Short mmCIF file of C-alpha atoms (C1' of nucleotides) in Angstrom, two decimals:
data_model
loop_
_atom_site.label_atom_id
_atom_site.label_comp_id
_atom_site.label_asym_id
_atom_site.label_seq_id
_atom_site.Cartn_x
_atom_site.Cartn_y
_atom_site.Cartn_z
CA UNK A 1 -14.02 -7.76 27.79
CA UNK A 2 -13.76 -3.74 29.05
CA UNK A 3 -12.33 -3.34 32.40
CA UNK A 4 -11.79 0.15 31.97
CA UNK A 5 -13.85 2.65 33.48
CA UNK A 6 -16.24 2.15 30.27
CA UNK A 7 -15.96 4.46 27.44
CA UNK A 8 -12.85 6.19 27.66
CA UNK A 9 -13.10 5.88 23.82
CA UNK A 10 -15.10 4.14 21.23
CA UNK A 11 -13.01 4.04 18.00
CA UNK A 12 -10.06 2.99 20.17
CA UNK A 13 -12.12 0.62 21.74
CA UNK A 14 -12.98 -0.95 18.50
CA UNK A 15 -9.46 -1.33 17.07
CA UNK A 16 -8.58 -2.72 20.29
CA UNK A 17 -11.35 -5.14 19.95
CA UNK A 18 -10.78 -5.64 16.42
CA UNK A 19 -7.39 -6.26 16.62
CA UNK A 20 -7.79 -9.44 19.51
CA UNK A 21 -10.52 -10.67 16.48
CA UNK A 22 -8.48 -10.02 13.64
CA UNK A 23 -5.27 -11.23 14.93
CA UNK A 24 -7.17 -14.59 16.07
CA UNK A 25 -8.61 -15.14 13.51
CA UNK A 26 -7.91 -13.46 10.07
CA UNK A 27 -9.40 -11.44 7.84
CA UNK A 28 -11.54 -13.81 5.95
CA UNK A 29 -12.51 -15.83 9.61
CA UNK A 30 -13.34 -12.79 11.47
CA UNK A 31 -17.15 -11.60 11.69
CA UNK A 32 -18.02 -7.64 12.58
CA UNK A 33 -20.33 -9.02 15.19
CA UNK A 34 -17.95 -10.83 17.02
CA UNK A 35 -15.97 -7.83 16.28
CA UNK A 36 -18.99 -6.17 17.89
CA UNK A 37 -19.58 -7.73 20.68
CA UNK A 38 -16.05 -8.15 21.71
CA UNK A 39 -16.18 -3.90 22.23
CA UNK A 40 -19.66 -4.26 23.60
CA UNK A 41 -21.29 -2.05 20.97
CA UNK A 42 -23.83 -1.84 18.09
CA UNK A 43 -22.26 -3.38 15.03
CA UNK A 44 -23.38 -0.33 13.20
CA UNK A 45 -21.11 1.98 15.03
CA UNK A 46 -18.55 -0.16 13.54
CA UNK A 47 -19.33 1.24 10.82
CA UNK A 48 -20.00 4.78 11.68
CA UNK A 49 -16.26 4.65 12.84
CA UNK A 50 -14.43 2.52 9.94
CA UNK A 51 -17.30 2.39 7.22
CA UNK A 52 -16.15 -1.42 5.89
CA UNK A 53 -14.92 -4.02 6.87
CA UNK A 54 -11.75 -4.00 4.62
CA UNK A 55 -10.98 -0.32 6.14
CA UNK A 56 -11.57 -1.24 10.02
CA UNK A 57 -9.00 -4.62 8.98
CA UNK A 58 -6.24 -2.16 7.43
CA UNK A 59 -6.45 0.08 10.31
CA UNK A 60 -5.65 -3.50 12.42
CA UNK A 61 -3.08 -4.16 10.09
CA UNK A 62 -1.44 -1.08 10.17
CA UNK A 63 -1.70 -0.47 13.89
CA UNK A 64 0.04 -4.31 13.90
CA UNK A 65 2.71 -3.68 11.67
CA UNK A 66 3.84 -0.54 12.98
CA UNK A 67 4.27 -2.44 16.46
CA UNK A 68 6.49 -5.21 14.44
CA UNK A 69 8.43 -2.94 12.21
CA UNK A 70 10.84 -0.71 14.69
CA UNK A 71 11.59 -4.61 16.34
CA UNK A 72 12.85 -5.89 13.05
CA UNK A 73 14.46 -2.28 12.10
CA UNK A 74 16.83 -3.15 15.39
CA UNK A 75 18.61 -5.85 13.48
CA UNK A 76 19.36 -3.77 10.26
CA UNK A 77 19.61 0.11 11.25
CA UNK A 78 21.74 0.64 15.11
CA UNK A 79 25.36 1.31 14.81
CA UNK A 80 26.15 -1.51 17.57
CA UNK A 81 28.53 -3.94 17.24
CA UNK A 82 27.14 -7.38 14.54
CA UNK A 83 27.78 -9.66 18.01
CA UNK A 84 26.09 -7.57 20.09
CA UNK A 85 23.14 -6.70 17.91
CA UNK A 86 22.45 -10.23 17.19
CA UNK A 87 22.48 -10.86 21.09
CA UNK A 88 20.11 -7.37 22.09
CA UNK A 89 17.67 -8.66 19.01
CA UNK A 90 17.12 -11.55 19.74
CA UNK A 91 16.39 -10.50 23.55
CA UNK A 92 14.02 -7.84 22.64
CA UNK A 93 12.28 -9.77 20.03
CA UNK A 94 11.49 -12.78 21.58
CA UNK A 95 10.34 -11.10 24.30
CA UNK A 96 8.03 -8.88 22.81
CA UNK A 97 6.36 -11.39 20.73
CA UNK A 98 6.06 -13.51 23.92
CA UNK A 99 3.68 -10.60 24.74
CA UNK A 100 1.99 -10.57 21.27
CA UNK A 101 1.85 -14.36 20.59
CA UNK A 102 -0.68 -13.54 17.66
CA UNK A 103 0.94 -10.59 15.34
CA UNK A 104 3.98 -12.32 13.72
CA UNK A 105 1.26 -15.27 12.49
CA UNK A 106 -1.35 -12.73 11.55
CA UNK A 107 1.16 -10.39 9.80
CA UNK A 108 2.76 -12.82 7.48
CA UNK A 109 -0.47 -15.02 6.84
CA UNK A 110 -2.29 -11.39 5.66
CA UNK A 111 0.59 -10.42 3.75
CA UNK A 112 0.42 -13.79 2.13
CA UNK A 113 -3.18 -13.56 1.30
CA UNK A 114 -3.07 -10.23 -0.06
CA UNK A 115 0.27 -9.45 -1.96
CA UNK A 116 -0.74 -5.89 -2.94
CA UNK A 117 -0.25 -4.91 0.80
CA UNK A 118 3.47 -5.73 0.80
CA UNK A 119 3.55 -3.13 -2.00
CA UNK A 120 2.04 0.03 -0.21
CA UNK A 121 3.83 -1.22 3.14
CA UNK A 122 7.74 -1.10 0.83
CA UNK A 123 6.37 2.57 -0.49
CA UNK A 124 5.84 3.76 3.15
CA UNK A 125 8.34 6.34 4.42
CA UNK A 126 9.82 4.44 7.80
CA UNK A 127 10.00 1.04 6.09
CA UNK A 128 13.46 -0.54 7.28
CA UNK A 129 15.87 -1.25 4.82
CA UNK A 130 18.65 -4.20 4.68
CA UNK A 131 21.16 -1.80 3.86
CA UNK A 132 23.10 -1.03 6.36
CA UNK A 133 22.96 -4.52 7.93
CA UNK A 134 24.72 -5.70 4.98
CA UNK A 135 27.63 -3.13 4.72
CA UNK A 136 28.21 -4.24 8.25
CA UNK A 137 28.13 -8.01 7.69
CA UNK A 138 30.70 -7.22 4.64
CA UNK A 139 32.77 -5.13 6.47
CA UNK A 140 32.95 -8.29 9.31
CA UNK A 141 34.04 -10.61 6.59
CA UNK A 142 36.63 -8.59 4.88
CA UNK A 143 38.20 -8.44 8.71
CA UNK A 144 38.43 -11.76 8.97
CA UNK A 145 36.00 -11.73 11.96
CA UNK A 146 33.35 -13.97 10.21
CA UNK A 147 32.58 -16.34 8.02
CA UNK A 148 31.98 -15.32 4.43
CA UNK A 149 27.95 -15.43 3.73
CA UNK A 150 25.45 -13.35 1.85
CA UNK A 151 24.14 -10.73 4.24
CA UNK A 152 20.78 -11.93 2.92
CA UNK A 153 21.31 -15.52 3.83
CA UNK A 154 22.03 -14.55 7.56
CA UNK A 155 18.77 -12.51 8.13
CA UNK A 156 16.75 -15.01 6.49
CA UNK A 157 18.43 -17.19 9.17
CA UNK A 158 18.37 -14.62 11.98
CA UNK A 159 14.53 -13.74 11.76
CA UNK A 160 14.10 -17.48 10.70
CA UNK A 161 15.58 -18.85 13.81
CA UNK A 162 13.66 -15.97 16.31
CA UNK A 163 10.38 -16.06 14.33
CA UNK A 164 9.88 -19.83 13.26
CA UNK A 165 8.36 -20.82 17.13
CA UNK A 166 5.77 -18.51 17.33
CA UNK A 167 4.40 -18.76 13.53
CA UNK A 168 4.40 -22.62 14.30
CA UNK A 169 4.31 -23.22 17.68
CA UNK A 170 1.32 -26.36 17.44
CA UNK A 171 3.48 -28.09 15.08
CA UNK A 172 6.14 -28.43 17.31
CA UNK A 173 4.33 -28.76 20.68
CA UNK A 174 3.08 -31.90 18.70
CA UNK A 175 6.23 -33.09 17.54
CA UNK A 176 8.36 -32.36 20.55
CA UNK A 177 5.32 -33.51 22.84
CA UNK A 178 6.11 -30.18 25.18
CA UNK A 179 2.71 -28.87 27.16
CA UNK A 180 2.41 -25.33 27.03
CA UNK A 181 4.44 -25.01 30.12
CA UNK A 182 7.39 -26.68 28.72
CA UNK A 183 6.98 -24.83 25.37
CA UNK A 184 7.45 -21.35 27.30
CA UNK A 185 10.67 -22.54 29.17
CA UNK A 186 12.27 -23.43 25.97
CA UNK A 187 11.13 -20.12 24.37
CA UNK A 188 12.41 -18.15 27.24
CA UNK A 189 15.77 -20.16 27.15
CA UNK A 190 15.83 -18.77 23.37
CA UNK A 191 16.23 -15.10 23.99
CA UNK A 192 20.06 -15.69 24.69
CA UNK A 193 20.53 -19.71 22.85
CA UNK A 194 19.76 -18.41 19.75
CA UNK A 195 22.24 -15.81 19.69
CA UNK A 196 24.59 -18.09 20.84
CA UNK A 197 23.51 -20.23 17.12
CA UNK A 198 23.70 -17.91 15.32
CA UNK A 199 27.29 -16.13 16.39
CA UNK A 200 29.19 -19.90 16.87
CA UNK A 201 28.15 -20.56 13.25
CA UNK A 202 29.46 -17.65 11.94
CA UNK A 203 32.32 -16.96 14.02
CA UNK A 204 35.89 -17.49 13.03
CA UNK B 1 -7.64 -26.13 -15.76
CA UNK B 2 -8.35 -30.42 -15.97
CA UNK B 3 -5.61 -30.59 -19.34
CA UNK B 4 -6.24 -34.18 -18.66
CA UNK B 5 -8.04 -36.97 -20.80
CA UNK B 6 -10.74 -35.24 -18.80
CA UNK B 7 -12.57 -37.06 -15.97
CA UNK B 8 -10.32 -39.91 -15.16
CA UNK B 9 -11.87 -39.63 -11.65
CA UNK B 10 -14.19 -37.25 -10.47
CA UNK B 11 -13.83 -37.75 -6.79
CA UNK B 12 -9.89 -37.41 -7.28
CA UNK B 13 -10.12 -34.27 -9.55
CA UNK B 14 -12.24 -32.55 -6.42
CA UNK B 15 -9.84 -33.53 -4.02
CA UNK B 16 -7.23 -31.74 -6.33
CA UNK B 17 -9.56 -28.36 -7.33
CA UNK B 18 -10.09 -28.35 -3.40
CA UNK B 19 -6.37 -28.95 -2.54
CA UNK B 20 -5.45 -25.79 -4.71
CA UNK B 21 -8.03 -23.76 -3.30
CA UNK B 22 -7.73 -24.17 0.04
CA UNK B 23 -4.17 -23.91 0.38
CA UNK B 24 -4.09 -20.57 -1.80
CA UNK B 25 -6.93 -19.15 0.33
CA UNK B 26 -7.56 -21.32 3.95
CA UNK B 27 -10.60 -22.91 5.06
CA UNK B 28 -12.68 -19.51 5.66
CA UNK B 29 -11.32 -17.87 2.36
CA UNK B 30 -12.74 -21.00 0.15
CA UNK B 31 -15.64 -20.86 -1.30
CA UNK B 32 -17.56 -23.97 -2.36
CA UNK B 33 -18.36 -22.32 -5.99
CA UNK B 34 -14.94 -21.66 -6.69
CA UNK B 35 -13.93 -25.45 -6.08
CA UNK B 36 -16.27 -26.44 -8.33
CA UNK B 37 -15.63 -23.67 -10.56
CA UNK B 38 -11.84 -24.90 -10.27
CA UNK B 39 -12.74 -28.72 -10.76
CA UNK B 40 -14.95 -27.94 -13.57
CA UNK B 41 -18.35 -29.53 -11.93
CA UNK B 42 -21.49 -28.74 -10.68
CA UNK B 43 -21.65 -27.44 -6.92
CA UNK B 44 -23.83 -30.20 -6.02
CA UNK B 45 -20.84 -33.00 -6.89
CA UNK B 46 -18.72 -31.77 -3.98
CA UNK B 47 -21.30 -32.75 -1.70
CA UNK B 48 -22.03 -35.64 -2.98
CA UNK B 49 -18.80 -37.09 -2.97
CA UNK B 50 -17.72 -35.56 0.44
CA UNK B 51 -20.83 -34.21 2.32
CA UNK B 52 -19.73 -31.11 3.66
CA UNK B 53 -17.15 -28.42 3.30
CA UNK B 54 -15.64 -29.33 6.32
CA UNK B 55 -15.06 -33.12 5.71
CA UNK B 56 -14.10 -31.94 2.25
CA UNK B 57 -11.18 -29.75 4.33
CA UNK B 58 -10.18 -32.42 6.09
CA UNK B 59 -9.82 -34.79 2.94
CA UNK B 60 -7.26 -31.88 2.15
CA UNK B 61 -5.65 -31.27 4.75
CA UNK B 62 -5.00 -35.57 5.85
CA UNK B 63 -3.55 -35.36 2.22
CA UNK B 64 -1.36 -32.42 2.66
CA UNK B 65 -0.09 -33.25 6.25
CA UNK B 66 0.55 -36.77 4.68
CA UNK B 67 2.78 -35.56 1.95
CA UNK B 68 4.62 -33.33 4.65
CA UNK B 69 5.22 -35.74 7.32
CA UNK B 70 7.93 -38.08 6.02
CA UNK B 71 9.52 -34.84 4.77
CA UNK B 72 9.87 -34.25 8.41
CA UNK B 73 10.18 -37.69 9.31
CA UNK B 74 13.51 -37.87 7.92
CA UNK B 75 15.09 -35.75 10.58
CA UNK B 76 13.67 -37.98 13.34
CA UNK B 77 13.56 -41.62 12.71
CA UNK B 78 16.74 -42.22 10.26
CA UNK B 79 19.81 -43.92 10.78
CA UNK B 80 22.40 -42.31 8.93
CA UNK B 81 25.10 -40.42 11.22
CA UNK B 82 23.56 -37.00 12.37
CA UNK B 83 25.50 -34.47 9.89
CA UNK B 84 24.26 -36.41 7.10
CA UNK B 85 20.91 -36.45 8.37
CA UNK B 86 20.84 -32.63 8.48
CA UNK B 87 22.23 -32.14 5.06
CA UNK B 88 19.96 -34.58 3.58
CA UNK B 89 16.98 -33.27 5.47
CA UNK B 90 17.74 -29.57 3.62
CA UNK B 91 18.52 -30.55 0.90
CA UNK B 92 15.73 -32.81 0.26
CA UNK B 93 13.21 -30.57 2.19
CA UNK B 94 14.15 -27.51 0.57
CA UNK B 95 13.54 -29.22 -3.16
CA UNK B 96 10.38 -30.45 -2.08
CA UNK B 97 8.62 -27.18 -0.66
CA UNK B 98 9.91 -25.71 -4.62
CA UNK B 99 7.68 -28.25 -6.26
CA UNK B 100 4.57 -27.20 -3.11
CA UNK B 101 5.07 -23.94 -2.01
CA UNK B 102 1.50 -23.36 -0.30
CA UNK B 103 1.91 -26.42 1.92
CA UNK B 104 3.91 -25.38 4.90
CA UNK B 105 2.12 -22.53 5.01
CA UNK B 106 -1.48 -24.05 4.78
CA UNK B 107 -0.85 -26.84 7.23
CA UNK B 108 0.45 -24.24 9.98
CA UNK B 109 -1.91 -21.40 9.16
CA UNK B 110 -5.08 -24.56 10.07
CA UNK B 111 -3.43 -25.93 12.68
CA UNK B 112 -3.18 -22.19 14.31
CA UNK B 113 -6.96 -21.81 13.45
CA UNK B 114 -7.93 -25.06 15.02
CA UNK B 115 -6.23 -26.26 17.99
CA UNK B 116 -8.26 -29.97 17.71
CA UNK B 117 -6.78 -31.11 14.70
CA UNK B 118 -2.95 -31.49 16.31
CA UNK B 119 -4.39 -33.36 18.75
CA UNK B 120 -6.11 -36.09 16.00
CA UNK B 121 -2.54 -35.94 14.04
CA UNK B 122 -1.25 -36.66 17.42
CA UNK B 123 -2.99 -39.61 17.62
CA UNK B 124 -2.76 -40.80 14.54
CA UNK B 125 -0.58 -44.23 14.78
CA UNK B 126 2.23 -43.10 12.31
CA UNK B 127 2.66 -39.25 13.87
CA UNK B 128 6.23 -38.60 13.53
CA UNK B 129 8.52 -38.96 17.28
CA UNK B 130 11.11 -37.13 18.29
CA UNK B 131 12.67 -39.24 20.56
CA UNK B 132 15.14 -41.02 17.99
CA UNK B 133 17.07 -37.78 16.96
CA UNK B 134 17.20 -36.53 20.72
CA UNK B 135 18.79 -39.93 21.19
CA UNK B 136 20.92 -39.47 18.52
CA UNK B 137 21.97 -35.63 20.03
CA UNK B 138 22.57 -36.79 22.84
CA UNK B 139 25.46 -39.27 21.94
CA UNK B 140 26.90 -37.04 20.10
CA UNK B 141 27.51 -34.70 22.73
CA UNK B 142 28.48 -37.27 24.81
CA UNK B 143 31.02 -38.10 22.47
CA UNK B 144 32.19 -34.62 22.18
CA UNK B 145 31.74 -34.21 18.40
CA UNK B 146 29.26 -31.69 19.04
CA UNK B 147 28.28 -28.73 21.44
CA UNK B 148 25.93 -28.93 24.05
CA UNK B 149 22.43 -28.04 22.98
CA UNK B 150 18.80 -29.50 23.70
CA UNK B 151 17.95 -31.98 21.29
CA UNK B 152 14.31 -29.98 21.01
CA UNK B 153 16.24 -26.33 20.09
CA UNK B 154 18.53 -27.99 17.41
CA UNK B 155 15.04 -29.45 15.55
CA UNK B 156 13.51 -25.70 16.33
CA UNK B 157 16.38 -24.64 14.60
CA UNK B 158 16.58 -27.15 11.72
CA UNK B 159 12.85 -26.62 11.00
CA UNK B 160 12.64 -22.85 11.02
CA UNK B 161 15.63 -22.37 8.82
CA UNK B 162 14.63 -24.83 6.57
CA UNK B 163 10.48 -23.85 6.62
CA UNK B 164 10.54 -20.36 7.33
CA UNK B 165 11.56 -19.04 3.95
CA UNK B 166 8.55 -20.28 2.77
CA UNK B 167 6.53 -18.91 5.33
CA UNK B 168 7.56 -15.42 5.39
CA UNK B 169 8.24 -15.30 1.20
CA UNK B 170 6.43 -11.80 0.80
CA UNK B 171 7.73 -10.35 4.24
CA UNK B 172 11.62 -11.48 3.26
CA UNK B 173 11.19 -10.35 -0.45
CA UNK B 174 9.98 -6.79 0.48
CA UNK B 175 12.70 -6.17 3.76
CA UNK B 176 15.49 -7.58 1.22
CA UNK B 177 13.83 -6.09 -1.75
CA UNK B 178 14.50 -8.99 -3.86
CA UNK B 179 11.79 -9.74 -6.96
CA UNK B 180 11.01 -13.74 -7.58
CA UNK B 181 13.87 -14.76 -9.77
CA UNK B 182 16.11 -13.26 -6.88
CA UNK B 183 14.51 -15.02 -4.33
CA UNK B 184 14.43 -18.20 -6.09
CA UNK B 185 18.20 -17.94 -6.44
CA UNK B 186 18.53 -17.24 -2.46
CA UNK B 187 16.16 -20.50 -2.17
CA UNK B 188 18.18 -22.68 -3.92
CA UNK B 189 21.81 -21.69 -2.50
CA UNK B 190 19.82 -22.68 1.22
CA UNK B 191 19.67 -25.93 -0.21
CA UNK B 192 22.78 -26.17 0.92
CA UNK B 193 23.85 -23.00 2.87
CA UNK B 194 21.21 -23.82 5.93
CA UNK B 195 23.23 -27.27 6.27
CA UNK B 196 26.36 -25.49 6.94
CA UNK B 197 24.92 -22.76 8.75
CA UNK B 198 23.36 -25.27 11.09
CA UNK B 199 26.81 -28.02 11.41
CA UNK B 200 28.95 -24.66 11.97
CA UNK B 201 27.37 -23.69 14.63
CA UNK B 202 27.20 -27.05 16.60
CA UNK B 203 30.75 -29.04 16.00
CA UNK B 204 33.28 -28.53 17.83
"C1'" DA C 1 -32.98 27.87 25.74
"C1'" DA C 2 -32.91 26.57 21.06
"C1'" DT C 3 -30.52 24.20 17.64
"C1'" DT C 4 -27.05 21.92 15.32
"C1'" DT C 5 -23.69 18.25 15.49
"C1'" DT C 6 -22.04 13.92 17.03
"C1'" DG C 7 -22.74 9.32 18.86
"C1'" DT C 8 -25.66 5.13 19.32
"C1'" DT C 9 -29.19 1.83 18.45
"C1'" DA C 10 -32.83 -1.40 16.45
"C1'" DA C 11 -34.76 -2.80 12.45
"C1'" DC C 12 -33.92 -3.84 7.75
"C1'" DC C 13 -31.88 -5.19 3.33
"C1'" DA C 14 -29.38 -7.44 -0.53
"C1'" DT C 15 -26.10 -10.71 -1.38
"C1'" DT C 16 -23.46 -14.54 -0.48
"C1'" DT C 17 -22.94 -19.08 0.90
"C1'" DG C 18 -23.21 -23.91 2.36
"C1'" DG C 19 -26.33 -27.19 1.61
"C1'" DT C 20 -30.71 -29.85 -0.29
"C1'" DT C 21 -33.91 -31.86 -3.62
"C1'" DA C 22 -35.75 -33.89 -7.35
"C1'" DA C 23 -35.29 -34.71 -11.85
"C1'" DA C 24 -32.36 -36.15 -15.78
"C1'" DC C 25 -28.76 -38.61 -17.64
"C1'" DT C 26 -25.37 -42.59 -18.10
"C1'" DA C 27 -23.63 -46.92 -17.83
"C1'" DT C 28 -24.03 -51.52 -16.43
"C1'" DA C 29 -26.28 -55.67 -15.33
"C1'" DT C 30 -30.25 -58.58 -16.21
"C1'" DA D 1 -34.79 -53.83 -24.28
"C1'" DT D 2 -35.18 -52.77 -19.79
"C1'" DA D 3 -34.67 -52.43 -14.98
"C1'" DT D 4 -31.16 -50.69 -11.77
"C1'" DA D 5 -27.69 -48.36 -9.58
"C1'" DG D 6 -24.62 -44.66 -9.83
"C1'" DT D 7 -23.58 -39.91 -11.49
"C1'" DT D 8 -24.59 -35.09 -12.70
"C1'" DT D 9 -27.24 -31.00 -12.99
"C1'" DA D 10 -30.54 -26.95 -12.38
"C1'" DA D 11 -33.38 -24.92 -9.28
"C1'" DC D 12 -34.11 -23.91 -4.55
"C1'" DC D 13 -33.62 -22.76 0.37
"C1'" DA D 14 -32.45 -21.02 4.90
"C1'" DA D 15 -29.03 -18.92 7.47
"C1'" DA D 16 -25.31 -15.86 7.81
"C1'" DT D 17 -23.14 -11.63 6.73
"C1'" DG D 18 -21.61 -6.91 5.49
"C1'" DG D 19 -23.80 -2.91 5.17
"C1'" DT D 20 -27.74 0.83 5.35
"C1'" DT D 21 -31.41 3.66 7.26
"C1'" DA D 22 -34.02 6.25 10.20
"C1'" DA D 23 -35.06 7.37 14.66
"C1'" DC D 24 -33.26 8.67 19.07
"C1'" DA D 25 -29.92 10.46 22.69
"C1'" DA D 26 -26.24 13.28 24.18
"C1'" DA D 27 -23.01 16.92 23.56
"C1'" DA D 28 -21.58 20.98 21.77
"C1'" DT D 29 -22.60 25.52 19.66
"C1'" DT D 30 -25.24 29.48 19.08
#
DNA sequence: AATTTTGTTAACCATTTGGTTAAACTATAT
DNA sequence: ATATAGTTTAACCAAATGGTTAACAAAATT
């Protein structure tokens, strides 16, 4: 699957590779020769480059969550106003994922599997922090502006309400009976309706 | 772990071993030996009771989807008047993810892995409709008691608010760095918080 | 030009894993 | 008591799988 001008660069071309297998399908589904062949390349210079498995799926993981990180830091660290960081987040993150369908799944089914990586990924240096997305939320309710809930509650139900389609997106093309087609126009008509939720519920 | 009069039912106690294996650790991450290690019964049983890993799977996951789909049903096919229905829905939904926590999680993380399988449920004669509650939406706005909004959007939105917690546990704990008994306490507020959250932001 | 280092491959290997077989055991019917 | 059908187990098996090795090729270094 290499339309480049071949081997501009092997490791890269295996974390490429192993990221489309990976993110498909999981740690546990994923085989190093389809891993392999996807990067058109001996399955021993998979090793050569990562020496395990486990090491060449961290590498994956890393590379995936470092791509999904600054998106969610947008909601909690950025000195604009709640309104209008609910509205630019929502934007941004929908369409991003639309261009990563797989990484929100793969990220929280891995971290699910393997609890121990949440802990080294909290230890990291750059990893957001609630903080500051709460002081603002407070501040907002002590003005009078909105209505009193935990700053918790809301980014369970802002990430909830942007994140939910794509980590589930078969069970509601089944329930809503929407073709793919469909299922795109009413994710695109998200980036700004879901804003739109989440401020007329909390606004005073 | 069978702290029952022992084998009331060996078929049934595989079906159970298998259920809490596979929804801890997916159909890849199972191992045969460890259902049977988990069931307390010779390898050879599961396959003589249910053939194959796969149609062993499958026994799972008809059970599981079964036990979720009048959860859901309740949103769609109801009668009561349409705030009611969503305050039910959470509260009952919410209190019966508590008691099976792996679930949600299990039944989306297979139906991302294999595409087929929505398309059996589909099929299946009582598969859940949406087409009652879009009615129901859509007299409502009609009769001006609540905003305009796609009957499709408002059950994205009343299913990831209500399901997503559960999804995302690990990811939610570590960005609001709360430990279990925190979390637990956040859960059972939603109960419900998300029913507000969700009738704020649609009546007028 | 000679040689060391790096990159790449085919052939192998040990273990794991889903699945089978045939024998043994148990309970029930005859 | 004994044949019979259903249940359970230990021992095997073949294929798949992550990983290794040794030989070879291509750069890079001297």
């Amino acid at each position: 699957m290499n339309t480049d001008t071949k081997d501009l660069n092997t490791e890269s071309e295996i974390l490429n590779a192993a990221k489309r297998i990976f993110q498909q399908k999981g740690m546990d589904g994923a085989r190093m020769q389809e891993i392999a062949d996807e990067a058109n390349i001996n399955k021993s210079l998979l090793h050569y480059y990562y020496r395990s498995k486990q090491l060449l799926f961290e590498a994956v993981f890393r590379s995936a969550f470092s791509m999904l990180a600054p998106q969610l830091n947008a909601v909690m660290n950025d000195d604009s106003p709640l309104f209008d960081k609910i509205r630019n987040f929502t934007y941004n993150y929908i369409s991003f994922v639309v261009k990563h369908p797989y990484l929100p799944n793969f990220i929280i089914q891995e971290l699910n599997r393997n609890p121990e990586f949440v802990k080294n990924l909290v230890a990291e240096k750059h990893f957001p922090t609630i903080d500051k997305f709460k002081k603002q939320v407070e501040e907002q309710i002590a003005l009078g502006s909105i209505r009193p809930i935990k700053a918790e509650q809301l980014f369970i139900n802002i990430m909830a309400l942007n994140m939910f389609p794509f980590l589930s997106a078969p069970l509601i093309k089944a329930f809503t009976k929407t073709d793919d087609v469909n299922f795109k126009q009413l994710i695109e008509a998200r980036k700004t309706e879901v804003a739109d939720f989440i401020i007329n519920s909390i606004k005073i």
